[in-house]
Structures are given as structure tokens and as C-alpha cells.
């Protein structure tokens, strides 16, 4: 049930996606876009659009100051009902 809802949310987001920017707008979008293409050991997105390493902190991971953690599934697409193994 969770995966069916997730697939539906992702499919709807793909259909609603705006056209890719071109030229100067494409360059500016690297630092201003809302997407988060960073993952793995470099899952933190800096303010300039680059990816930086995750800082280990005990059992959790943190991003350096000024960076945000990229999640595997964007929070606005995450289904309301989430099983414990996907949390």
C-alpha cells in the first residue's frame, strides 16, 4: 500500500514538472532550484548547489552549517501512511 501510494505521488510529480531551464536560467538554477540531487556519503546540499560530505555524529548524520540533508524521497511526496521499515 505504501509503495503504490509512493509510485502514484512520484508519477504525478513527473507529469507536473516544468520544462528544463535553458541558457542563463539553467546556470542560475544550480543554486536556486528546490531539487536535491545529492546522495550517499555526499548527501548534503550546500547553498551554492554543490554536494558536501555528511558529518558522522554518533548514530545520526548531520550536514555542515549552511547545508541541507537530501532525503531519498522528498517530504512532500512521502505518503501519509508510512510503515516502520521505511521511516
C-alpha positions as a printed Julia matrix, in Angstrom:
87×3 Matrix{Float64}:
  0.0    0.0     0.0
  2.82   2.39    0.87
  4.7    1.68   -2.36
  1.58   2.04   -4.51
  0.91   5.45   -2.96
  4.56   6.46   -3.37
  4.56   5.43   -7.05
  1.37   7.44   -7.64
  2.89  10.52   -5.96
  6.1   10.23   -7.98
  4.21   9.76  -11.25
  2.07  12.83  -10.55
  5.18  14.87   -9.8
  6.82  13.79  -13.08
  3.72  14.86  -15.04
  3.58  18.24  -13.29
  7.28  19.02  -13.79
  8.06  22.32  -15.52
 10.27  22.39  -18.63
 14.02  22.36  -18.02
 15.59  25.85  -17.93
 17.95  26.8   -20.76
 20.93  29.15  -21.03
 21.5   31.59  -18.17
 18.44  30.3   -16.29
 19.97  26.8   -16.27
 23.15  28.15  -14.68
 21.27  30.14  -12.04
 19.01  27.17  -11.28
 22.01  25.2    -9.96
 21.99  27.36   -6.84
 18.28  28.21   -6.64
 16.44  25.01   -7.54
 14.47  23.11   -4.92
 15.62  19.66   -6.08
 18.22  17.84   -4.05
 20.47  15.69   -6.28
 22.99  14.79   -3.54
 23.05  11.28   -2.06
 25.17   8.73   -0.26
 28.25   9.97    1.59
 27.75  13.4    -0.05
 24.05  13.79    0.77
 24.32  17.4     1.99
 23.48  20.17   -0.45
 25.32  23.44    0.07
 23.79  26.84   -0.6
 25.72  27.12   -3.87
 24.15  23.88   -5.18
 27.19  21.66   -4.63
 27.16  18.44   -2.62
 29.22  18.05    0.55
 30.05  15.16    2.84
 27.78  14.09    5.67
 29.32  14.56    9.09
 29.04  11.47   11.32
 27.55  12.27   14.7
 27.04   9.18   16.84
 24.15   7.15   15.43
 22.94  10.02   13.27
 24.38  12.03   10.41
 24.47  15.81   10.2
 25.18  18.29    7.44
 27.68  21.13    7.8
 26.28  24.56    8.66
 24.52  26.12    5.67
 23.74  22.74    4.07
 20.57  20.67    3.98
 20.25  16.89    4.0
 18.85  15.42    0.8
 16.31  12.7     1.51
 15.69   9.73   -0.75
 12.04  10.7    -1.14
 11.05  14.38   -0.96
  8.9   15.0     2.1
  6.03  16.45    0.03
  5.82  13.2    -1.99
  6.05  10.86    1.01
  2.74   9.0     1.53
  0.91   9.79    4.77
  0.87   6.16    5.89
  4.48   5.01    6.17
  5.48   1.58    7.5
  8.15   1.43   10.2
 10.78  -0.04    7.85
 10.53   2.99    5.53
 10.77   5.53    8.34
